[in-house]
Coordinates of C-alpha atoms in Angstrom, one line a residue:
Chain A
M1 CA -71.7 -41.8 -81.8
M2 CA -70.4 -45.2 -80.8
M3 CA -70.7 -46.7 -77.3
T4 CA -69.5 -50.0 -76.0
Q5 CA -72.0 -52.4 -74.5
Q6 CA -70.4 -51.6 -71.1
Q7 CA -71.0 -47.9 -71.6
I8 CA -74.7 -48.5 -72.6
Y9 CA -75.3 -50.7 -69.5
A10 CA -73.6 -48.1 -67.3
G11 CA -75.8 -45.3 -68.8
L12 CA -78.9 -47.4 -68.5
T13 CA -78.2 -48.3 -64.8
Q14 CA -77.7 -44.6 -64.1
V15 CA -81.0 -43.7 -65.8
M16 CA -82.8 -46.4 -63.8
C17 CA -81.3 -45.3 -60.5
D18 CA -82.5 -41.7 -61.3
V19 CA -86.0 -42.8 -62.2
F20 CA -86.4 -45.3 -59.3
D21 CA -84.6 -43.0 -56.9
T22 CA -82.2 -45.7 -55.6
D23 CA -78.5 -46.7 -55.9
D24 CA -79.1 -50.4 -55.7
I25 CA -79.8 -51.6 -59.2
T26 CA -77.8 -54.3 -61.1
L27 CA -78.8 -54.8 -64.7
T28 CA -78.2 -57.9 -66.8
P29 CA -79.5 -58.5 -70.3
A30 CA -82.1 -60.9 -68.8
T31 CA -83.5 -58.3 -66.3
T32 CA -87.2 -57.5 -67.1
A33 CA -89.8 -55.1 -65.7
R34 CA -91.0 -57.9 -63.4
D35 CA -87.6 -58.0 -61.6
V36 CA -87.4 -54.4 -60.7
A37 CA -89.7 -53.1 -57.9
G38 CA -91.6 -50.0 -59.1
W39 CA -91.2 -50.7 -62.9
D40 CA -94.8 -50.2 -63.7
S41 CA -96.3 -48.6 -66.8
Q42 CA -95.9 -45.1 -65.5
A43 CA -92.2 -45.7 -64.6
H44 CA -91.7 -47.3 -68.0
I45 CA -92.6 -44.1 -69.8
L46 CA -90.3 -42.1 -67.5
L47 CA -87.6 -44.6 -68.3
I48 CA -88.1 -44.2 -72.0
V49 CA -87.9 -40.4 -71.9
A50 CA -85.0 -40.4 -69.4
A51 CA -83.1 -42.8 -71.7
E52 CA -83.8 -40.6 -74.7
Q53 CA -82.3 -37.6 -73.0
H54 CA -79.3 -39.5 -71.6
F55 CA -78.3 -41.1 -74.9
G56 CA -79.6 -38.4 -77.2
V57 CA -81.8 -40.8 -79.2
R58 CA -85.5 -41.0 -80.0
F59 CA -87.8 -44.1 -79.7
G60 CA -90.9 -44.8 -81.6
T61 CA -94.3 -46.2 -80.5
A62 CA -93.5 -49.6 -81.9
D63 CA -90.4 -49.8 -79.6
F64 CA -92.1 -49.3 -76.3
E65 CA -93.2 -52.8 -75.5
S66 CA -90.0 -54.6 -76.3
M67 CA -88.2 -52.3 -73.9
R68 CA -89.5 -54.0 -70.8
N69 CA -86.5 -56.4 -71.2
V70 CA -83.1 -54.8 -70.4
G71 CA -81.3 -56.8 -73.1
E72 CA -83.6 -55.6 -75.8
F73 CA -83.6 -52.1 -74.4
A74 CA -79.8 -51.9 -74.6
A75 CA -79.8 -53.5 -78.1
L76 CA -82.3 -50.9 -79.3
I77 CA -80.2 -48.0 -77.9
D78 CA -77.2 -49.5 -79.6
A79 CA -79.0 -49.7 -82.9
K80 CA -80.3 -46.1 -82.6
L81 CA -76.8 -44.8 -81.8
K82 CA -75.4 -46.5 -84.9
N83 CA -78.0 -45.0 -87.1
Chain B
M1 CA -122.7 -65.5 -89.9
L2 CA -123.4 -65.9 -86.1
F3 CA -121.6 -68.5 -84.0
N4 CA -124.9 -69.5 -82.5
S5 CA -126.7 -70.0 -85.8
S6 CA -127.5 -73.4 -87.3
Q7 CA -125.7 -72.5 -90.5
F8 CA -122.5 -72.0 -88.6
L9 CA -122.9 -74.9 -86.2
L10 CA -124.1 -77.5 -88.6
Q11 CA -122.6 -76.5 -91.9
F12 CA -119.9 -73.9 -91.9
L13 CA -117.8 -75.1 -89.0
P14 CA -117.9 -78.9 -89.7
L15 CA -117.0 -78.2 -93.4
T16 CA -114.2 -75.8 -92.7
F17 CA -112.7 -78.1 -90.1
A18 CA -113.1 -81.1 -92.4
G19 CA -111.2 -79.2 -95.2
F20 CA -108.5 -78.3 -92.7
L21 CA -108.1 -82.0 -91.7
L22 CA -108.2 -83.1 -95.3
L23 CA -105.5 -80.7 -96.4
H24 CA -103.3 -82.0 -93.7
A25 CA -104.0 -85.6 -94.5
M26 CA -103.1 -84.9 -98.1
R27 CA -99.9 -83.2 -97.0
L28 CA -101.1 -79.9 -98.5
Q29 CA -100.4 -77.8 -95.4
R30 CA -99.3 -74.8 -97.4
L31 CA -102.8 -74.5 -98.7
V32 CA -104.3 -74.3 -95.2
P33 CA -104.0 -70.5 -94.8
L34 CA -105.6 -70.0 -98.2
W35 CA -108.5 -72.4 -97.3
L36 CA -109.1 -70.7 -94.0
T37 CA -108.9 -67.2 -95.5
A38 CA -111.5 -68.2 -98.2
A39 CA -113.7 -69.7 -95.5
S40 CA -113.4 -66.6 -93.4
L41 CA -114.4 -64.4 -96.3
L42 CA -117.4 -66.5 -96.9
F43 CA -118.2 -66.3 -93.2
Y44 CA -117.9 -62.5 -93.5
C45 CA -120.1 -61.9 -96.5
W46 CA -122.9 -64.2 -95.4
W47 CA -124.5 -61.2 -93.7
R48 CA -123.9 -58.6 -96.4
P49 CA -121.9 -59.6 -99.5
A50 CA -121.8 -55.9 -100.4
N51 CA -119.2 -55.3 -97.7
L52 CA -116.7 -57.8 -99.1
P53 CA -114.9 -55.4 -101.4
L54 CA -114.5 -53.0 -98.5
L55 CA -112.7 -55.6 -96.4
M56 CA -110.6 -56.8 -99.3
G57 CA -109.7 -53.3 -100.4
S58 CA -108.7 -52.3 -96.9
M59 CA -106.4 -55.4 -96.6
V60 CA -104.7 -54.8 -99.9
F61 CA -104.2 -51.1 -99.2
N62 CA -102.7 -51.7 -95.8
Y63 CA -100.5 -54.6 -96.9
V64 CA -99.0 -52.6 -99.7
L65 CA -98.6 -49.5 -97.7
A66 CA -96.9 -51.4 -94.9
G67 CA -94.4 -52.7 -97.5
R68 CA -93.7 -49.1 -98.5
L69 CA -93.3 -48.0 -94.9
M70 CA -90.8 -50.8 -94.2
Q71 CA -88.6 -49.3 -96.9
S72 CA -89.0 -45.5 -96.6
R73 CA -89.9 -45.1 -92.9
S74 CA -91.6 -41.9 -93.9
K75 CA -93.6 -40.3 -91.0
A76 CA -95.9 -38.5 -93.5
L77 CA -96.8 -41.7 -95.2
L78 CA -97.6 -43.4 -91.9
A79 CA -99.7 -40.4 -90.9
A80 CA -101.6 -40.6 -94.2
G81 CA -102.1 -44.4 -93.8
V82 CA -103.5 -44.0 -90.3
V83 CA -105.8 -41.1 -91.4
A84 CA -107.0 -43.1 -94.3
N85 CA -108.0 -46.0 -92.0
L86 CA -109.7 -43.7 -89.5
L87 CA -111.5 -41.9 -92.3
L88 CA -112.9 -45.1 -93.6
L89 CA -114.1 -46.0 -90.1
G90 CA -115.4 -42.4 -89.6
V91 CA -117.4 -42.3 -92.8
F92 CA -119.3 -45.5 -92.0
K93 CA -119.6 -45.0 -88.3
Y94 CA -120.0 -41.3 -87.6
T95 CA -121.5 -39.6 -90.8
G96 CA -125.0 -39.9 -89.4
F97 CA -124.0 -38.6 -86.0
V98 CA -122.0 -35.7 -87.2
A99 CA -124.6 -34.7 -89.8
E100 CA -127.4 -34.9 -87.3
N101 CA -125.6 -32.6 -84.8
L102 CA -124.6 -30.2 -87.6
A103 CA -128.2 -30.1 -88.7
W104 CA -129.3 -29.4 -85.1
V105 CA -126.7 -26.6 -84.6
T106 CA -127.4 -24.9 -88.0
G107 CA -131.1 -25.6 -88.0
A108 CA -130.8 -27.1 -91.4
G109 CA -133.5 -29.6 -92.3
W110 CA -131.2 -32.2 -94.0
N111 CA -132.4 -35.6 -95.0
I112 CA -129.7 -37.7 -93.4
P113 CA -129.1 -41.0 -95.2
H114 CA -128.7 -44.0 -92.9
V115 CA -125.4 -45.7 -93.4
I116 CA -125.2 -49.4 -92.5
L117 CA -122.1 -50.1 -90.4
P118 CA -120.0 -52.8 -92.1
L119 CA -119.5 -55.7 -89.8
A120 CA -116.1 -55.9 -88.0
I121 CA -114.8 -52.6 -89.4
S122 CA -113.9 -51.2 -86.0
F123 CA -111.9 -54.3 -85.2
F124 CA -110.0 -54.7 -88.5
T125 CA -109.2 -51.0 -88.6
F126 CA -107.4 -51.1 -85.3
Q127 CA -105.5 -54.3 -86.1
Q128 CA -104.3 -52.7 -89.4
I129 CA -103.3 -49.4 -87.7
A130 CA -101.1 -51.3 -85.3
Y131 CA -99.6 -53.1 -88.3
L132 CA -98.8 -49.9 -90.1
V133 CA -97.3 -48.3 -87.0
D134 CA -95.1 -51.4 -86.4
A135 CA -94.1 -51.5 -90.1
H136 CA -92.9 -47.9 -89.8
G137 CA -91.1 -48.8 -86.6
G138 CA -89.3 -51.7 -88.2
R139 CA -91.0 -54.3 -86.1
I140 CA -92.3 -56.6 -88.8
S141 CA -90.5 -59.6 -90.0
E142 CA -93.2 -61.7 -91.7
R143 CA -94.5 -60.6 -95.0
N144 CA -96.6 -63.5 -96.4
P145 CA -99.6 -61.9 -98.1
I146 CA -102.0 -64.9 -97.5
N147 CA -100.9 -65.1 -93.8
Y148 CA -101.6 -61.4 -93.6
C149 CA -105.1 -61.9 -94.9
L150 CA -105.7 -64.7 -92.5
F151 CA -104.4 -62.6 -89.6
I152 CA -107.1 -60.0 -90.5
T153 CA -110.0 -62.2 -91.5
F154 CA -109.5 -65.4 -89.3
F155 CA -113.2 -66.0 -88.6
P156 CA -113.0 -66.8 -84.9
H157 CA -111.9 -63.2 -84.1
L158 CA -113.0 -61.3 -87.2
I159 CA -116.2 -59.8 -86.1
A160 CA -115.9 -59.0 -82.4
G161 CA -112.4 -59.6 -81.3
P162 CA -110.2 -60.4 -79.6
I163 CA -108.2 -57.6 -81.3
T164 CA -105.2 -59.7 -82.2
H165 CA -101.7 -58.3 -82.8
H166 CA -99.7 -59.3 -85.9
G167 CA -96.7 -60.4 -83.9
E168 CA -98.6 -63.0 -82.0
M169 CA -100.7 -64.3 -85.0
L170 CA -98.3 -64.4 -87.9
S171 CA -95.7 -66.3 -85.9
Q172 CA -98.3 -69.0 -85.2
F173 CA -99.5 -69.2 -88.8
S174 CA -95.9 -70.0 -90.0
D175 CA -95.2 -72.5 -87.2
Q176 CA -95.9 -75.9 -88.7
S177 CA -95.8 -77.7 -85.3
R178 CA -98.5 -75.4 -84.0
F179 CA -100.8 -74.7 -87.0
R180 CA -102.1 -78.3 -87.5
P181 CA -104.8 -80.5 -86.1
R182 CA -103.9 -81.5 -82.6
W183 CA -106.5 -83.6 -80.8
D184 CA -105.4 -82.4 -77.3
F185 CA -106.2 -78.8 -78.5
V186 CA -109.4 -79.9 -80.3
G187 CA -110.8 -81.3 -77.0
V188 CA -110.1 -78.2 -75.1
G189 CA -111.2 -75.9 -77.9
L190 CA -114.6 -77.7 -78.2
T191 CA -115.1 -77.5 -74.5
L192 CA -114.4 -73.8 -74.4
F193 CA -116.6 -73.2 -77.5
L194 CA -119.5 -75.1 -75.9
I195 CA -119.1 -73.2 -72.5
G196 CA -119.3 -70.0 -74.5
L197 CA -122.4 -71.2 -76.4
F198 CA -124.0 -72.1 -73.1
K199 CA -123.2 -68.6 -71.7
K200 CA -124.7 -67.0 -74.8
V201 CA -127.9 -68.9 -75.4
V202 CA -128.8 -70.2 -71.9
V203 CA -127.7 -67.2 -69.7
A204 CA -127.2 -64.0 -71.7
D205 CA -130.2 -64.0 -74.0
P206 CA -132.8 -64.4 -71.3
F207 CA -131.3 -61.5 -69.4
G208 CA -131.6 -59.5 -72.6
V209 CA -135.3 -60.3 -72.7
T210 CA -135.6 -58.8 -69.2
A211 CA -133.5 -55.7 -69.8
S212 CA -134.9 -54.6 -73.2
P213 CA -138.5 -53.6 -72.1
V214 CA -137.1 -51.5 -69.2
F215 CA -134.7 -49.6 -71.4
A216 CA -137.4 -49.2 -74.0
A217 CA -139.8 -47.8 -71.3
A218 CA -137.0 -45.3 -70.3
A219 CA -136.7 -44.2 -73.9
H220 CA -140.4 -43.9 -74.6
G221 CA -142.2 -42.1 -71.9
G222 CA -139.8 -42.5 -69.0
G223 CA -140.6 -42.6 -65.3
V224 CA -139.1 -46.1 -64.8
R225 CA -139.4 -46.8 -61.1
F226 CA -136.8 -48.0 -58.6
V227 CA -137.3 -51.8 -58.7
E228 CA -137.8 -52.0 -62.4
A229 CA -134.9 -49.7 -63.1
W230 CA -132.5 -51.8 -61.0
T231 CA -133.9 -55.0 -62.6
G232 CA -133.2 -53.6 -66.0
A233 CA -129.8 -52.3 -65.3
L234 CA -128.6 -55.4 -63.5
S235 CA -130.1 -57.7 -66.2
Y236 CA -128.2 -55.7 -68.8
A237 CA -125.0 -55.9 -66.7
L238 CA -125.4 -59.7 -66.7
Q239 CA -126.5 -59.9 -70.3
L240 CA -123.4 -57.9 -71.5
Y241 CA -121.1 -59.9 -69.3
F242 CA -122.3 -63.4 -70.4
D243 CA -122.7 -62.4 -74.0
F244 CA -119.2 -61.0 -74.4
S245 CA -117.6 -63.6 -72.1
G246 CA -119.4 -66.3 -74.1
Y247 CA -118.3 -64.8 -77.4
S248 CA -114.7 -64.6 -76.3
D249 CA -114.7 -68.2 -75.1
M250 CA -116.2 -69.3 -78.4
A251 CA -113.6 -67.4 -80.3
I252 CA -110.7 -68.8 -78.3
G253 CA -112.2 -72.3 -78.5
L254 CA -112.6 -72.1 -82.3
G255 CA -109.0 -70.9 -82.7
L256 CA -107.8 -73.9 -80.8
L257 CA -109.6 -76.3 -83.2
F258 CA -107.1 -75.1 -85.8
G259 CA -104.1 -75.1 -83.3
I260 CA -104.2 -71.3 -83.0
A261 CA -104.1 -69.6 -79.6
L262 CA -105.9 -66.3 -79.4
P263 CA -105.2 -63.7 -76.7
L264 CA -107.4 -63.7 -73.6
N265 CA -110.1 -61.0 -73.8
F266 CA -112.1 -61.4 -70.6
D267 CA -111.0 -62.4 -67.1
S268 CA -113.8 -62.2 -64.6
P269 CA -114.0 -58.4 -64.8
Y270 CA -116.8 -58.0 -62.2
K271 CA -114.4 -59.4 -59.6
A272 CA -112.2 -56.3 -60.1
R273 CA -111.4 -54.4 -57.0
N274 CA -110.9 -51.1 -58.7
I275 CA -111.6 -49.6 -62.1
I276 CA -107.9 -49.9 -63.3
D277 CA -108.2 -53.6 -62.5
F278 CA -111.6 -53.7 -64.3
W279 CA -110.1 -52.5 -67.6
S280 CA -107.3 -55.0 -67.3
R281 CA -110.0 -57.7 -67.2
W282 CA -112.7 -56.4 -69.6
H283 CA -112.1 -56.4 -73.3
M284 CA -108.4 -56.9 -72.5
T285 CA -107.3 -56.7 -76.1
L286 CA -109.0 -53.3 -76.6
T287 CA -107.3 -52.0 -73.5
R288 CA -104.0 -53.4 -74.8
F289 CA -104.4 -51.7 -78.1
L290 CA -105.5 -48.4 -76.7
T291 CA -102.6 -48.4 -74.1
A292 CA -100.0 -49.2 -76.7
Y293 CA -101.2 -47.1 -79.6
V294 CA -103.1 -44.2 -78.0
Y295 CA -102.3 -43.7 -74.3
N296 CA -98.5 -44.4 -74.3
P297 CA -97.7 -42.2 -77.3
I298 CA -99.7 -39.3 -75.7
V299 CA -98.0 -39.7 -72.3
V300 CA -94.5 -40.1 -73.9
S301 CA -95.0 -37.0 -76.0
L302 CA -96.2 -35.0 -73.0
T303 CA -93.4 -36.3 -70.8
R304 CA -90.8 -35.4 -73.4
R305 CA -92.1 -31.9 -73.5
R306 CA -92.0 -31.6 -69.7
A307 CA -88.5 -33.0 -69.6
E308 CA -87.3 -30.6 -72.2
R309 CA -88.8 -27.6 -70.4
R310 CA -87.3 -29.0 -67.1
L311 CA -90.8 -29.2 -65.5
P312 CA -91.1 -31.7 -62.5
L313 CA -91.7 -35.4 -63.3
P314 CA -93.1 -38.1 -61.1
R315 CA -90.6 -39.8 -58.8
R316 CA -91.5 -43.3 -57.5
G317 CA -95.2 -42.7 -58.1
R318 CA -95.1 -39.4 -56.3
M319 CA -96.0 -36.2 -58.1
S320 CA -97.5 -32.7 -57.7
P321 CA -101.2 -32.1 -58.6
G322 CA -100.1 -30.2 -61.7
T323 CA -97.9 -33.1 -62.9
F324 CA -100.8 -35.5 -62.2
V325 CA -103.2 -33.4 -64.3
A326 CA -100.8 -33.1 -67.2
L327 CA -99.4 -36.7 -67.2
V328 CA -102.2 -38.8 -65.9
A329 CA -105.6 -37.1 -65.9
I330 CA -105.6 -35.6 -69.4
P331 CA -104.2 -38.6 -71.3
T332 CA -106.5 -41.0 -69.3
V333 CA -109.7 -39.0 -70.1
L334 CA -108.7 -38.5 -73.7
T335 CA -108.0 -42.2 -74.2
M336 CA -111.3 -43.3 -72.6
L337 CA -113.1 -40.7 -74.7
I338 CA -111.7 -42.3 -77.8
S339 CA -112.7 -45.7 -76.4
G340 CA -116.2 -44.4 -75.8
I341 CA -116.6 -43.0 -79.3
W342 CA -115.1 -46.2 -80.8
H343 CA -118.0 -48.1 -79.3
G344 CA -120.6 -46.1 -81.1
A345 CA -121.7 -42.8 -82.5
G346 CA -123.9 -41.0 -80.0
W347 CA -123.7 -38.7 -77.0
Q348 CA -124.4 -41.6 -74.7
F349 CA -121.1 -43.2 -75.8
V350 CA -119.2 -39.9 -75.3
I351 CA -120.6 -39.8 -71.7
F352 CA -119.7 -43.5 -71.2
G353 CA -116.1 -42.8 -72.2
L354 CA -115.9 -39.6 -70.1
L355 CA -117.3 -41.4 -67.1
H356 CA -114.7 -44.2 -67.3
G357 CA -112.0 -41.6 -67.8
L358 CA -113.2 -39.9 -64.7
Y359 CA -113.3 -43.2 -62.7
L360 CA -109.8 -44.1 -63.8
T361 CA -108.5 -40.6 -62.9
V362 CA -110.0 -40.8 -59.5
A363 CA -108.5 -44.3 -59.0
H364 CA -105.0 -43.1 -60.1
A365 CA -105.3 -40.0 -57.9
W366 CA -106.2 -42.3 -54.9
R367 CA -103.1 -44.4 -55.7
T368 CA -100.8 -41.4 -56.0
W369 CA -102.2 -40.0 -52.7
R370 CA -101.5 -43.2 -51.0
A371 CA -98.0 -43.4 -52.5
H372 CA -97.4 -39.9 -51.0
R373 CA -98.4 -41.1 -47.6
G374 CA -96.4 -44.2 -48.0
A375 CA -99.5 -46.3 -47.4
P376 CA -99.8 -49.8 -48.7
V377 CA -101.6 -49.8 -52.1
R378 CA -103.9 -52.7 -51.4
S379 CA -105.6 -54.3 -48.5
D380 CA -106.8 -57.9 -48.4
A381 CA -109.2 -57.5 -45.4
P382 CA -112.5 -59.2 -46.4
L383 CA -114.6 -56.1 -45.7
V384 CA -112.4 -53.9 -47.8
V385 CA -112.4 -56.5 -50.7
V386 CA -116.2 -56.8 -50.7
G387 CA -116.6 -53.0 -50.4
S388 CA -114.2 -52.3 -53.3
V389 CA -115.7 -55.0 -55.6
L390 CA -119.2 -53.6 -55.0
L391 CA -118.2 -50.0 -55.5
T392 CA -116.4 -50.9 -58.7
F393 CA -119.4 -52.8 -59.9
L394 CA -121.7 -49.9 -59.1
C395 CA -119.6 -47.5 -61.1
V396 CA -119.5 -50.0 -64.0
V397 CA -123.3 -50.5 -63.9
V398 CA -123.9 -46.7 -64.0
A399 CA -121.7 -46.3 -67.0
Q400 CA -123.3 -49.3 -68.7
V401 CA -126.7 -47.6 -68.4
F402 CA -125.3 -45.0 -70.9
F403 CA -123.8 -47.8 -73.0
R404 CA -127.1 -49.5 -73.4
A405 CA -129.7 -46.6 -73.5
E406 CA -131.1 -45.4 -76.7
N407 CA -130.0 -41.9 -75.9
V408 CA -128.8 -39.7 -73.1
A409 CA -132.4 -38.8 -71.9
A410 CA -133.3 -42.4 -71.6
A411 CA -130.1 -43.1 -69.6
L412 CA -130.8 -40.2 -67.2
D413 CA -134.3 -41.5 -66.7
M414 CA -132.9 -44.9 -65.8
L415 CA -130.5 -43.4 -63.3
R416 CA -133.2 -41.3 -61.8
G417 CA -135.2 -44.5 -61.4
M418 CA -132.3 -46.3 -59.8
A419 CA -131.8 -43.4 -57.4
G420 CA -135.5 -43.7 -56.4
L421 CA -136.3 -40.2 -57.8
N422 CA -139.1 -41.7 -60.0
G423 CA -140.8 -43.1 -57.0
I424 CA -140.3 -46.3 -55.1
T425 CA -142.9 -49.0 -55.5
L426 CA -142.4 -52.5 -54.2
P427 CA -143.9 -55.5 -56.1
Q428 CA -147.1 -57.1 -54.9
P429 CA -145.8 -60.0 -52.8
F430 CA -144.4 -57.6 -50.2
G431 CA -148.0 -56.5 -49.5
A432 CA -148.7 -60.0 -47.9
S433 CA -146.9 -59.0 -44.7
D434 CA -148.6 -56.5 -42.4
T435 CA -145.3 -55.3 -41.0
V436 CA -143.9 -54.5 -44.4
R437 CA -147.1 -52.8 -45.5
A438 CA -147.1 -50.6 -42.4
L439 CA -143.4 -49.8 -42.7
A440 CA -143.7 -49.0 -46.4
G441 CA -146.7 -46.8 -45.7
R442 CA -144.7 -44.8 -43.2
L443 CA -141.8 -44.4 -45.6
G444 CA -144.1 -43.3 -48.4
I445 CA -143.3 -46.5 -50.5
G446 CA -146.1 -47.8 -52.5
I447 CA -147.0 -51.5 -53.1
A448 CA -148.5 -52.3 -56.4
P449 CA -148.1 -54.7 -59.4
L450 CA -145.1 -53.8 -61.5
P451 CA -145.6 -54.5 -65.2
L452 CA -141.9 -54.8 -66.0
F453 CA -141.0 -57.0 -63.0
E454 CA -141.4 -60.6 -62.0
E455 CA -139.9 -62.3 -58.9
S456 CA -138.2 -65.0 -61.0
Q457 CA -136.1 -62.2 -62.6
A458 CA -134.8 -61.1 -59.2
I459 CA -134.0 -64.6 -58.3
R460 CA -132.0 -65.1 -61.5
I461 CA -130.1 -61.8 -61.0
V462 CA -129.1 -62.8 -57.5
L463 CA -128.1 -66.3 -58.6
F464 CA -126.0 -65.2 -61.5
L465 CA -124.3 -62.3 -59.6
A466 CA -123.3 -65.0 -57.1
V467 CA -121.9 -67.1 -59.9
V468 CA -120.0 -64.2 -61.4
W469 CA -118.5 -63.2 -58.1
T470 CA -117.7 -66.6 -56.6
F471 CA -117.1 -69.2 -59.4
P472 CA -113.7 -69.7 -61.0
N473 CA -113.8 -68.8 -64.7
A474 CA -113.3 -71.2 -67.6
Y475 CA -109.6 -70.4 -67.9
Q476 CA -109.0 -71.1 -64.2
W477 CA -110.9 -74.4 -64.6
L478 CA -108.9 -75.3 -67.7
R479 CA -105.6 -74.1 -66.2
G480 CA -103.8 -77.5 -66.7
V481 CA -104.1 -77.2 -70.5
P482 CA -103.2 -74.6 -73.1
T483 CA -106.1 -72.2 -73.8
A484 CA -105.6 -68.5 -74.6
L485 CA -102.3 -67.1 -75.6
D486 CA -100.1 -66.3 -72.5
A487 CA -103.0 -67.2 -70.2
R488 CA -101.8 -67.4 -66.6
P489 CA -105.0 -68.0 -64.7
R490 CA -104.9 -67.2 -60.9
A491 CA -105.5 -70.2 -58.7
S492 CA -109.2 -70.2 -57.7
W493 CA -110.4 -70.8 -54.2
V494 CA -112.1 -74.0 -55.2
E495 CA -108.7 -75.3 -56.3
R496 CA -107.0 -74.2 -53.1
F497 CA -109.8 -75.8 -51.1
T498 CA -110.0 -79.2 -52.8
G499 CA -106.5 -79.5 -54.0
Q500 CA -107.8 -80.2 -57.5
A501 CA -110.7 -78.8 -59.4
T502 CA -109.3 -78.5 -62.8
W503 CA -110.4 -79.9 -66.1
Q504 CA -109.3 -83.5 -66.8
P505 CA -110.6 -85.4 -69.8
S506 CA -112.9 -88.1 -68.4
V507 CA -116.0 -89.9 -69.4
A508 CA -118.1 -88.3 -66.6
L509 CA -117.0 -84.8 -67.5
G510 CA -117.5 -85.5 -71.2
L511 CA -121.1 -86.6 -70.4
A512 CA -121.7 -83.5 -68.3
V513 CA -120.3 -81.1 -70.9
G514 CA -122.2 -83.1 -73.5
C515 CA -125.5 -82.6 -71.7
L516 CA -125.1 -78.9 -71.3
S517 CA -124.0 -78.6 -74.9
F518 CA -127.0 -80.5 -76.1
L519 CA -129.2 -78.1 -74.2
S520 CA -127.4 -75.1 -75.7
L521 CA -127.4 -76.5 -79.2
M522 CA -131.1 -77.3 -79.0
L523 CA -131.8 -73.8 -77.9
A524 CA -129.5 -72.3 -80.5
V525 CA -130.9 -74.1 -83.5
S526 CA -134.6 -74.0 -82.4
K527 CA -135.0 -70.3 -82.6
A528 CA -133.6 -67.4 -84.7
P529 CA -130.1 -66.7 -83.4
T530 CA -129.7 -63.4 -81.5
E531 CA -126.8 -61.1 -82.4
F532 CA -123.8 -60.8 -80.1
L533 CA -123.9 -57.3 -78.5
Y534 CA -120.3 -56.5 -79.6
F535 CA -121.1 -57.1 -83.2
R536 CA -122.5 -53.6 -83.5
F537 CA -119.2 -51.9 -82.6

């Protein structure tokens, strides 16, 4: 399935709002875990699983660390969707 | 070879460094990785040449397998590779333990051969498992075989860590502006190395001399009394601290001599205010490895299963007790159990791991409970800070008794002694005061000479606990210059108070460091070097 960058960011924003229980999140490629209140290691894992469900993809152990940066997170989803 | 031996200090290190300088002067930089790999292999086989084929075989096997994994991405192949690495570790580390317990269960009278644990195997096994997992995940870009060998064998970290990650090391080895003699790094590196040597030979080793007879008494005969038990336990806590901290400083300092930054491994762990904080400061690269390659995969897989079955998941740190047990308690205890067993084969290490798993679970439960009530997670009131540091330290010391003791029975005897259950006897000087004697008599406390205790030991323990708790650490002191990889030292109170208390190259400082180093070097070369405690893992 193909998605535009815009669709991926919209999906990711929705996933984050669900996990962090808020409506007030604006994501840019430069956003990192440090910029979002509550994005700790536990929330990180919830994000990974929620994103897997939302986009219908599966991440591997080697991917987890790079996903603390929204730009890389989106790029990874993009790559998985194209595969 | 030991960092504190005269062969290393007077022959190996100067020659290796001279070769490094020479190759650069002759514009033969491309031979530097080969030179340092060869030197590191010599460093490795100094102790037991017989283990060299094992290290080489393991490196070739993993390098080739990683190449295959990058092409095929086969999960079965990855699983086989990880199992092969764990089997190798298992055969050397746990054969004796498993056979002993099987013999005990079945009543068989086997003659169990004693297998000598090859140096560094626990460390290079973990580094290579991470490499395989990342090769399978498509996260490896560099494939230079010599650089790979150097990443595994680089002598500053080979034997007792830091457990480096291929991503952070291979990029430095191929960076020509980094991997070359830089005199600014050499000055800092030597300073760190000498601070580490001082911690090892001047501070840690004498504490070992105090702790050993107490733990030996607990193992042979038992009945260690209150004062002696605490002296032994606290001396060991300080020995382990300065030994490991010293080793980590020396490793990072040695890396800098060659322009290489190693990850921080030790960040004043006894200043931790809770046990979660403790593990983010003690053996940091082990925590990092276990989190990335054990804990996270377990939690992700459990979370996936719960999500698929539409079971509740945590929201903003809040969760039901059932969710807590499934997603926090079980993975935490399991990971710490693995950490415990990694440290050694024996039931005392199993208990050490389970204890820390329990501590961490309690700390997480406390946090979750506070999140439920919307209470602030952390308080900075002085009494709360002192109380939490002391409570954390007490938990750590209790677990360390298992870590050090020869077996579980000896550890339990030590803990009975520390709880006062083996009787409380005060050392002789207390008998000089009539009031103390009368009070002790009323409380049923004896006053008698204690064979395993001297007053000077108590003074040293108090002095160095004060150092550990109040002094800034080496990285805070060196915060103006590059030290460990990604080091972001907190500002220390000394710095806040004086405005500047950080390291600046100057003649006076050079003389001071020189004098301390002279003392440490004299001590190091004048006696047989003692092993670093983490070498046995």
